[in-house]
Amino acid sequence: MSSDDALIEIVDVTKAFGAGERRFLALGGVNATIRKGEFFTLLGPSGCGKTTLLRLIAGFELPSSGEIRLDGQEIGHLPPFRRPVNTVFQNYALFPHMTVAQNIAFGLEMLGKPKAEIAATVERMLTLVKMTELAGRRTDQLSGGQQQRVALARALAPQPKLLLLDEPLSALDLKLRKEMQVELKRIQHETGITFIFVTHDQEEALTMSDRIAVMSRGQILQIGTPREIYAHPTNRFVADFIGETNFLRAAVKGGRAVLGPGVELPLAAGTADGEVTLAIRPEHIRLVPEGAAGALSATVGDATYFGTDSHVHLTLADGTGIVARQQTDPEGTQGPQAGAVLGVTFPPSAVQVLED
Amino acid sequence: MQETEATREAAQVRRNWLLSLPALCLLAAGAIGPLFIMLVYSFLTPGKYGNVEWIFSLDAWRGILFTRDIFDDTLKLADAHLTIFWRSVRLSFMTTVFTFVVGFPTAWFIATRAPRWRAFWLFLITIPFWTNLLIRTFAINQIIRNEGFLNTALIKIGVISEPLNLLYTDLAVFVGMTYVYLPLMVLPLYAAIERFDHRLLEAGYDLYASRLAVLRRIIFPTVKPGIIAGSILVFIPSLGAYVTPRILGGGRNMMIGNFIDLQFGQGRNWPLGASLSVLLLVVVTAALLIYVRFANRDGGHG
Amino acid sequence: MASRTFVAARLPGFSTIAIAVFIALYLPIAMLMIYSFNAGDSIAIWDGFSFQWYERAWENDKVKEVTIRSLIIAASAASISTVAATMAALATTRKKPFRGQTGIYVAINQPLMVPEIVTAVALLIFFASVKVATGYQGLGYLILAHSAFCVPFAYLPIRARLEGMNLTLETAAADLYATPWRTFRYVTLPILAPGIVAGMMLAFVTSLDDVVITLFVKSAGQDTLPTYLLAQIRRQVTGEVNAISTVLLALTVILLTTFFLLTRKRS
């Protein structure tokens, strides 16, 4: 990762709330570099520290230790109004006593921009978010989706180096959310501004991001592109939080994982002997006739039909429960019956060794 | 500008105190501080023409209950004082009970109106609450005085031939206080009844309760915090009433408030006035503390 | 046999009592107002409609004098107490609780808990010494006393408004480059304004209506409208008092209606 295209560098940042017995460590030593022009997502369950990290970058909280650098300059201790960073708030936080246009102009006015420039920028922003007709409306007369657009325009108007979005889509219904996801990508593309997006929705993260940081309990567990995160999760939490995963215990012997009698998988070089946890996605499990070469024997529990595919619950000989996803075939053939005994195989490339 | 959490928080607390300072100064000079000076005055000796002499004395405190006999200088119970205290407590208590008896149905009535009418009825109760107490008392005075509307009407229809002497009686004070303090009872009762879950009534009737049983066993216990709040809100100003007994009770049917006033006028006994005020303050504060304890306890298992 | 739907919330006699209460509440005030337009000087016999009492009150120099004094005191006290209450409300609302905050809250609400006569007597004692010591006899004492007891009345609606305000709005302003002062000036204050106006109106009404504290604090010749009325009521009552009371009542009702419209929750 070259540092000359780095916009934000987060170095060993910790954040604790309260003191003494009530002390709570919201962030415990976080490191990350966010590149210029990137759509970067902080993904994790509620309470994982993703919003805290966002608020530290915005300046609403001060870090307990560590540094936040913007373009190489330490900004961690600047008040929010001195940082070229703007935020789209979860509930938009539009000023109720101002019109749409006044809301958008606010940041520019505070920066002391000339009137003509403000008017032009507001006009441009209204066009960008497709709200030109509603410029004179009061914000409490807008729908959720419209408020969302105004909040976005307001935060973009001062042309920040970095836009922070705190679960901006969580208050919208599903259809509107899908629409706004597309819109956000378009706007980011048009403006070229770096976005840091906070969400707990893994699907949203996968579809929108250039890179994702998965967070849990105040730590960043893995940073990578959506493909990397999904295909090569490095630990159990990431594998489990993103998509569905089966976990298998296996003994490692001479660089091969031994899953059962005669079922061995090659592992990446350098894997030490011992016990490991393997992760495998349901769609990568193949169902074969019992006794096929290299197949583990499994008993079918029940199958749930989902239209495009079925989820088949299986129990392995050692009692481990796994789920396999089977595409519905064009003939609409009935899937495996409960109680049947089958063989399961895993393509070696689909198996991930987890760090635990 | 290097800021840390600690400096930011300290600056915040300092700013909060600075912001509160004007209000605190106003209250210290114009309300709270003088109370302490009053406490000091209650231990001084009355001056000949009002005010005080700076000589320590417990006479003012003794004087609340006892008078010194002018002939043999012995202490005896001050009957006149006891009469005034008794009247104050009795009238305040009667006012509290009666405002509850008529206030509860009123609050119930408002709370059971359709939501869009509720605000209207509530507003009707709130207007008297905020309008001038003096004018409202004066309105009662005009109705019941000898040449007033009530007597004139009664004479005209021949029920009486001589006007009834209603003004300047305990009854007049009671009627007046009930009239002026009624909204103070209705408003907290309404607040409690509005939160009341009306399905509880149906449950009560379903379990064979009569209307009276529902009232006693279901409604009153559930709205008890409102009843206590209303009672305190009526009892406290009644006990310290000054304007109403002055306009409707006249000089002879004094309550504590008027008796205190007297010490600063014709009585020329500022220390006694001060000790009586301190006493009234202590009683009222005690009542409030009891209320706070009740309110917290009832709030606990809501 | 006639049957009536059983309504659980209906309690026998309650509506009757309630209606009687409303009539009893308004009848005396209504009579007072009606007889302010009486052509005769009785308070019980109607002699026809006239504005004579209003005219007399208008021409009465004493009434003019005390009215102006009342308005000066109420305007000053309302302004002073509203500024102080707004600042205090900003300090004691929505923030992380700090040591002493409860104390400030109790102090602000103290005038609501202490009987007026007690405060009045305490102020009489205090100001008597100050008057001797400084020789100053002016309206300052009344304005100070009124400002103090008006603080909680101004404070309550402002605090309520602040508590209903979304804290993120201020964060958003800071995010959009507004310094703390500009955040207050352009975001907090405009949103708070209806609460401040409401608080000021309550303070104004409270000051305008005060009798007891004024009675004990005022120096000779400093009657306000209420203390003047009190003195008049003890003498032979004329319709002039009714006329003045009616105007005062009307003023209060107008201010209160505005107050309710201002503080009404927006749908």
GROMACS .gro file of C-alpha atoms in nm, chain A residues 30-348:
model
  319
   30VAL     CA    1  -0.719   0.058   1.539
   31ASN     CA    2  -0.501   0.097   1.230
   32ALA     CA    3  -0.622   0.168   0.879
   33THR     CA    4  -0.530   0.363   0.570
   34ILE     CA    5  -0.800   0.496   0.340
   35ARG     CA    6  -0.703   0.591  -0.012
   36LYS     CA    7  -0.810   0.893  -0.213
   37GLY     CA    8  -1.131   0.845  -0.405
   38GLU     CA    9  -1.214   0.523  -0.232
   39PHE     CA   10  -1.557   0.400  -0.121
   40PHE     CA   11  -1.450   0.259   0.212
   41THR     CA   12  -1.695   0.078   0.438
   42LEU     CA   13  -1.680   0.013   0.809
   43LEU     CA   14  -1.886  -0.300   0.861
   44GLY     CA   15  -1.979  -0.464   1.187
   45PRO     CA   16  -2.258  -0.540   1.431
   46SER     CA   17  -2.391  -0.262   1.655
   47GLY     CA   18  -2.150  -0.173   1.932
   48CYS     CA   19  -1.843  -0.283   1.737
   49GLY     CA   20  -1.695   0.068   1.738
   50LYS     CA   21  -1.760   0.162   1.375
   51THR     CA   22  -1.965   0.473   1.458
   52THR     CA   23  -1.712   0.574   1.723
   53LEU     CA   24  -1.434   0.555   1.465
   54LEU     CA   25  -1.642   0.768   1.229
   55ARG     CA   26  -1.706   1.026   1.502
   56LEU     CA   27  -1.333   1.040   1.579
   57ILE     CA   28  -1.257   1.113   1.214
   58ALA     CA   29  -1.531   1.380   1.209
   59GLY     CA   30  -1.405   1.535   1.533
   60PHE     CA   31  -1.715   1.480   1.746
   61GLU     CA   32  -1.506   1.271   1.983
   62LEU     CA   33  -1.142   1.300   2.074
   63PRO     CA   34  -0.920   0.989   2.063
   64SER     CA   35  -0.785   0.863   2.394
   65SER     CA   36  -0.458   0.783   2.218
   66GLY     CA   37  -0.323   0.741   1.868
   67GLU     CA   38  -0.327   0.966   1.564
   68ILE     CA   39  -0.562   1.045   1.281
   69ARG     CA   40  -0.387   1.196   0.982
   70LEU     CA   41  -0.548   1.364   0.687
   71ASP     CA   42  -0.311   1.417   0.394
   72GLY     CA   43  -0.029   1.346   0.634
   73GLN     CA   44  -0.139   1.607   0.889
   74GLU     CA   45  -0.255   1.516   1.239
   75ILE     CA   46  -0.620   1.624   1.275
   76GLY     CA   47  -0.728   1.406   1.569
   77HIS     CA   48  -0.745   1.700   1.806
   78LEU     CA   49  -0.898   1.963   1.582
   79PRO     CA   50  -1.260   2.062   1.651
   80PRO     CA   51  -1.504   1.942   1.382
   81PHE     CA   52  -1.547   2.288   1.230
   82ARG     CA   53  -1.175   2.298   1.145
   83ARG     CA   54  -1.171   1.968   0.953
   84PRO     CA   55  -1.237   1.948   0.578
   85VAL     CA   56  -1.460   1.649   0.650
   86ASN     CA   57  -1.839   1.640   0.634
   87THR     CA   58  -2.094   1.395   0.764
   88VAL     CA   59  -2.426   1.255   0.649
   89PHE     CA   60  -2.600   1.172   0.976
   90GLN     CA   61  -2.803   0.864   1.044
   91ASN     CA   62  -3.123   1.064   1.094
   92TYR     CA   63  -3.004   1.335   0.855
   93ALA     CA   64  -3.009   1.614   1.120
   94LEU     CA   65  -3.151   1.866   0.873
   95PHE     CA   66  -3.209   2.208   1.026
   96PRO     CA   67  -3.587   2.231   1.071
   97HIS     CA   68  -3.597   2.611   1.061
   98MET     CA   69  -3.435   2.632   0.720
   99THR     CA   70  -3.539   2.545   0.367
  100VAL     CA   71  -3.370   2.281   0.156
  101ALA     CA   72  -3.154   2.543  -0.016
  102GLN     CA   73  -3.065   2.712   0.314
  103ASN     CA   74  -2.958   2.379   0.457
  104ILE     CA   75  -2.730   2.315   0.162
  105ALA     CA   76  -2.586   2.666   0.178
  106PHE     CA   77  -2.511   2.650   0.551
  107GLY     CA   78  -2.161   2.503   0.536
  108LEU     CA   79  -2.057   2.738   0.256
  109GLU     CA   80  -2.185   3.038   0.452
  110MET     CA   81  -1.992   2.930   0.757
  111LEU     CA   82  -1.681   2.906   0.541
  112GLY     CA   83  -1.746   3.265   0.432
  113LYS     CA   84  -1.774   3.190   0.060
  114PRO     CA   85  -1.896   3.473  -0.167
  115LYS     CA   86  -2.273   3.488  -0.222
  116ALA     CA   87  -2.255   3.416  -0.595
  117GLU     CA   88  -2.040   3.111  -0.542
  118ILE     CA   89  -2.276   2.981  -0.274
  119ALA     CA   90  -2.577   3.023  -0.502
  120ALA     CA   91  -2.399   2.844  -0.785
  121THR     CA   92  -2.285   2.557  -0.565
  122VAL     CA   93  -2.631   2.514  -0.412
  123GLU     CA   94  -2.776   2.501  -0.761
  124ARG     CA   95  -2.523   2.241  -0.866
  125MET     CA   96  -2.583   2.030  -0.557
  126LEU     CA   97  -2.959   2.042  -0.605
  127THR     CA   98  -2.908   1.912  -0.958
  128LEU     CA   99  -2.666   1.646  -0.840
  129VAL     CA  100  -2.919   1.501  -0.595
  130LYS     CA  101  -3.218   1.576  -0.822
  131MET     CA  102  -3.393   1.808  -0.579
  132THR     CA  103  -3.409   2.130  -0.783
  133GLU     CA  104  -3.788   2.163  -0.761
  134LEU     CA  105  -3.795   2.137  -0.384
  135ALA     CA  106  -3.529   2.401  -0.310
  136GLY     CA  107  -3.775   2.625  -0.124
  137ARG     CA  108  -3.940   2.353   0.083
  138ARG     CA  109  -3.905   2.330   0.458
  139THR     CA  110  -3.723   2.012   0.547
  140ASP     CA  111  -4.002   1.873   0.766
  141GLN     CA  112  -4.225   1.857   0.459
  142LEU     CA  113  -3.994   1.610   0.283
  143SER     CA  114  -4.013   1.233   0.261
  144GLY     CA  115  -3.739   1.015   0.404
  145GLY     CA  116  -3.571   0.965   0.069
  146GLN     CA  117  -3.581   1.338  -0.008
  147GLN     CA  118  -3.435   1.424   0.332
  148GLN     CA  119  -3.160   1.177   0.258
  149ARG     CA  120  -3.076   1.356  -0.066
  150VAL     CA  121  -3.072   1.697   0.105
  151ALA     CA  122  -2.844   1.565   0.378
  152LEU     CA  123  -2.611   1.434   0.112
  153ALA     CA  124  -2.614   1.761  -0.082
  154ARG     CA  125  -2.554   1.960   0.236
  155ALA     CA  126  -2.251   1.752   0.327
  156LEU     CA  127  -2.110   1.760  -0.026
  157ALA     CA  128  -2.161   2.132  -0.089
  158PRO     CA  129  -1.843   2.249   0.093
  159GLN     CA  130  -1.648   2.002  -0.124
  160PRO     CA  131  -1.490   1.813   0.165
  161LYS     CA  132  -1.189   1.593   0.118
  162LEU     CA  133  -1.377   1.319   0.288
  163LEU     CA  134  -1.744   1.238   0.329
  164LEU     CA  135  -1.855   1.032   0.627
  165LEU     CA  136  -2.185   0.847   0.606
  166ASP     CA  137  -2.323   0.706   0.931
  167GLU     CA  138  -2.572   0.431   0.838
  168PRO     CA  139  -2.746   0.680   0.611
  169LEU     CA  140  -2.977   0.425   0.453
  170SER     CA  141  -3.097   0.247   0.766
  171ALA     CA  142  -3.411   0.460   0.803
  172LEU     CA  143  -3.532   0.393   0.447
  173ASP     CA  144  -3.750   0.109   0.333
  174LEU     CA  145  -3.602  -0.169   0.121
  175LYS     CA  146  -3.695  -0.034  -0.221
  176LEU     CA  147  -3.575   0.318  -0.147
  177ARG     CA  148  -3.259   0.176   0.006
  178LYS     CA  149  -3.172  -0.008  -0.316
  179GLU     CA  150  -3.235   0.309  -0.515
  180MET     CA  151  -3.019   0.520  -0.287
  181GLN     CA  152  -2.736   0.266  -0.299
  182VAL     CA  153  -2.719   0.317  -0.673
  183GLU     CA  154  -2.749   0.693  -0.630
  184LEU     CA  155  -2.468   0.705  -0.374
  185LYS     CA  156  -2.236   0.515  -0.608
  186ARG     CA  157  -2.325   0.750  -0.893
  187ILE     CA  158  -2.268   1.061  -0.681
  188GLN     CA  159  -1.939   0.932  -0.548
  189HIS     CA  160  -1.831   0.860  -0.902
  190GLU     CA  161  -1.934   1.207  -1.023
  191THR     CA  162  -1.777   1.401  -0.738
  192GLY     CA  163  -1.469   1.186  -0.689
  193ILE     CA  164  -1.485   1.247  -0.314
  194THR     CA  165  -1.362   0.976  -0.075
  195PHE     CA  166  -1.650   0.813   0.113
  196ILE     CA  167  -1.633   0.637   0.446
  197PHE     CA  168  -1.957   0.451   0.488
  198VAL     CA  169  -2.073   0.289   0.811
  199THR     CA  170  -2.320   0.002   0.799
  200HIS     CA  171  -2.416  -0.318   0.972
  201ASP     CA  172  -2.569  -0.456   0.652
  202GLN     CA  173  -2.318  -0.695   0.491
  203GLU     CA  174  -2.501  -0.707   0.161
  204GLU     CA  175  -2.494  -0.327   0.136
  205ALA     CA  176  -2.123  -0.334   0.219
  206LEU     CA  177  -2.046  -0.599  -0.042
  207THR     CA  178  -2.236  -0.431  -0.324
  208MET     CA  179  -2.118  -0.075  -0.268
  209SER     CA  180  -1.763  -0.074  -0.137
  210ASP     CA  181  -1.422  -0.060  -0.294
  211ARG     CA  182  -1.282  -0.190   0.031
  212ILE     CA  183  -1.438  -0.305   0.356
  213ALA     CA  184  -1.305  -0.303   0.711
  214VAL     CA  185  -1.485  -0.562   0.922
  215MET     CA  186  -1.501  -0.456   1.286
  216SER     CA  187  -1.586  -0.635   1.606
  217ARG     CA  188  -1.544  -0.533   1.970
  218GLY     CA  189  -1.341  -0.224   1.896
  219GLN     CA  190  -1.098  -0.393   1.657
  220ILE     CA  191  -1.062  -0.404   1.282
  221LEU     CA  192  -1.045  -0.776   1.201
  222GLN     CA  193  -0.984  -0.763   0.829
  223ILE     CA  194  -0.956  -0.505   0.556
  224GLY     CA  195  -1.002  -0.601   0.196
  225THR     CA  196  -1.207  -0.579  -0.121
  226PRO     CA  197  -1.556  -0.733  -0.103
  227ARG     CA  198  -1.424  -1.034  -0.297
  228GLU     CA  199  -1.132  -1.084  -0.061
  229ILE     CA  200  -1.349  -1.051   0.244
  230TYR     CA  201  -1.609  -1.294   0.115
  231ALA     CA  202  -1.382  -1.549  -0.048
  232HIS     CA  203  -1.090  -1.535   0.190
  233PRO     CA  204  -1.205  -1.445   0.538
  234THR     CA  205  -0.912  -1.468   0.771
  235ASN     CA  206  -1.098  -1.544   1.091
  236ARG     CA  207  -1.410  -1.703   1.221
  237PHE     CA  208  -1.594  -1.376   1.297
  238VAL     CA  209  -1.549  -1.235   0.947
  239ALA     CA  210  -1.642  -1.566   0.786
  240ASP     CA  211  -1.953  -1.593   1.000
  241PHE     CA  212  -2.064  -1.228   0.980
  242ILE     CA  213  -2.041  -1.208   0.602
  243GLY     CA  214  -2.261  -1.457   0.427
  244GLU     CA  215  -2.332  -1.807   0.551
  245THR     CA  216  -2.046  -2.038   0.636
  246ASN     CA  217  -1.985  -2.393   0.753
  247PHE     CA  218  -1.709  -2.452   1.003
  248LEU     CA  219  -1.519  -2.779   1.014
  249ARG     CA  220  -1.248  -2.892   1.251
  250ALA     CA  221  -0.960  -3.072   1.087
  251ALA     CA  222  -0.626  -3.219   1.185
  252VAL     CA  223  -0.327  -3.089   0.989
  253LYS     CA  224  -0.065  -3.337   0.896
  254GLY     CA  225   0.222  -3.258   0.661
  255GLY     CA  226   0.051  -2.958   0.505
  256ARG     CA  227  -0.274  -3.143   0.443
  257ALA     CA  228  -0.597  -3.118   0.634
  258VAL     CA  229  -0.739  -3.452   0.728
  259LEU     CA  230  -1.117  -3.437   0.740
  260GLY     CA  231  -1.194  -3.807   0.760
  261PRO     CA  232  -1.071  -4.144   0.647
  262GLY     CA  233  -0.931  -4.090   0.299
  263VAL     CA  234  -1.054  -3.731   0.279
  264GLU     CA  235  -0.761  -3.492   0.272
  265LEU     CA  236  -0.726  -3.143   0.136
  266PRO     CA  237  -0.404  -2.966   0.043
  267LEU     CA  238  -0.339  -2.650   0.242
  268ALA     CA  239  -0.129  -2.347   0.177
  269ALA     CA  240   0.236  -2.407   0.235
  270GLY     CA  241   0.364  -2.352   0.586
  271THR     CA  242   0.054  -2.456   0.776
  272ALA     CA  243   0.183  -2.617   1.097
  273ASP     CA  244   0.062  -2.951   1.216
  274GLY     CA  245  -0.221  -2.946   1.472
  275GLU     CA  246  -0.590  -2.865   1.472
  276VAL     CA  247  -0.746  -2.595   1.252
  277THR     CA  248  -1.090  -2.461   1.175
  278LEU     CA  249  -1.185  -2.458   0.810
  279ALA     CA  250  -1.455  -2.245   0.658
  280ILE     CA  251  -1.652  -2.340   0.351
  281ARG     CA  252  -1.943  -2.157   0.192
  282PRO     CA  253  -2.268  -2.360   0.146
  283GLU     CA  254  -2.271  -2.301  -0.229
  284HIS     CA  255  -1.929  -2.465  -0.264
  285ILE     CA  256  -2.031  -2.796  -0.113
  286ARG     CA  257  -2.101  -3.064  -0.375
  287LEU     CA  258  -2.338  -3.348  -0.309
  288VAL     CA  259  -2.224  -3.678  -0.460
  289PRO     CA  260  -2.334  -4.040  -0.423
  290GLU     CA  261  -2.224  -4.207  -0.106
  291GLY     CA  262  -1.883  -4.369  -0.121
  292ALA     CA  263  -1.755  -4.154  -0.410
  293ALA     CA  264  -1.382  -4.092  -0.404
  294GLY     CA  265  -1.271  -3.824  -0.159
  295ALA     CA  266  -1.622  -3.773  -0.025
  296LEU     CA  267  -1.726  -3.746   0.336
  297SER     CA  268  -2.035  -3.939   0.430
  298ALA     CA  269  -2.330  -3.728   0.546
  299THR     CA  270  -2.691  -3.789   0.650
  300VAL     CA  271  -2.958  -3.555   0.514
  301GLY     CA  272  -3.164  -3.382   0.782
  302ASP     CA  273  -3.414  -3.161   0.605
  303ALA     CA  274  -3.411  -2.938   0.303
  304THR     CA  275  -3.562  -2.593   0.275
  305TYR     CA  276  -3.676  -2.487  -0.070
  306PHE     CA  277  -3.605  -2.122  -0.162
  307GLY     CA  278  -3.703  -2.117  -0.528
  308THR     CA  279  -3.367  -2.048  -0.691
  309ASP     CA  280  -3.199  -2.292  -0.460
  310SER     CA  281  -3.250  -2.528  -0.168
  311HIS     CA  282  -3.064  -2.537   0.162
  312VAL     CA  283  -2.984  -2.894   0.254
  313HIS     CA  284  -2.900  -2.957   0.619
  314LEU     CA  285  -2.656  -3.242   0.662
  315THR     CA  286  -2.491  -3.418   0.954
  316LEU     CA  287  -2.138  -3.554   0.911
  317ALA     CA  288  -2.017  -3.877   1.065
  318ASP     CA  289  -1.853  -3.688   1.356
  319GLY     CA  290  -2.183  -3.513   1.429
  320THR     CA  291  -2.093  -3.171   1.277
  321GLY     CA  292  -2.393  -3.005   1.115
  322ILE     CA  293  -2.336  -2.833   0.780
  323VAL     CA  294  -2.554  -2.663   0.520
  324ALA     CA  295  -2.517  -2.709   0.145
  325ARG     CA  296  -2.687  -2.487  -0.109
  326GLN     CA  297  -2.808  -2.656  -0.423
  327GLN     CA  298  -2.919  -2.475  -0.737
  328THR     CA  299  -3.262  -2.572  -0.853
  329ASP     CA  300  -3.218  -2.764  -1.176
  330PRO     CA  301  -3.426  -2.684  -1.487
  331GLU     CA  302  -3.629  -3.005  -1.458
  332GLY     CA  303  -3.736  -2.922  -1.104
  333THR     CA  304  -3.606  -3.251  -0.975
  334GLN     CA  305  -3.686  -3.328  -0.613
  335GLY     CA  306  -3.382  -3.272  -0.390
  336PRO     CA  307  -3.234  -3.527  -0.150
  337GLN     CA  308  -3.481  -3.689   0.090
  338ALA     CA  309  -3.453  -3.667   0.466
  339GLY     CA  310  -3.264  -3.963   0.612
  340ALA     CA  311  -3.076  -4.037   0.290
  341VAL     CA  312  -2.702  -4.087   0.317
  342LEU     CA  313  -2.489  -3.893   0.068
  343GLY     CA  314  -2.132  -3.801   0.006
  344VAL     CA  315  -2.006  -3.441   0.024
  345THR     CA  316  -1.692  -3.299  -0.137
  346PHE     CA  317  -1.522  -2.962  -0.108
  347PRO     CA  318  -1.314  -2.808  -0.388
  348PRO     CA  319  -0.978  -2.738  -0.221
   0.00000   0.00000   0.00000
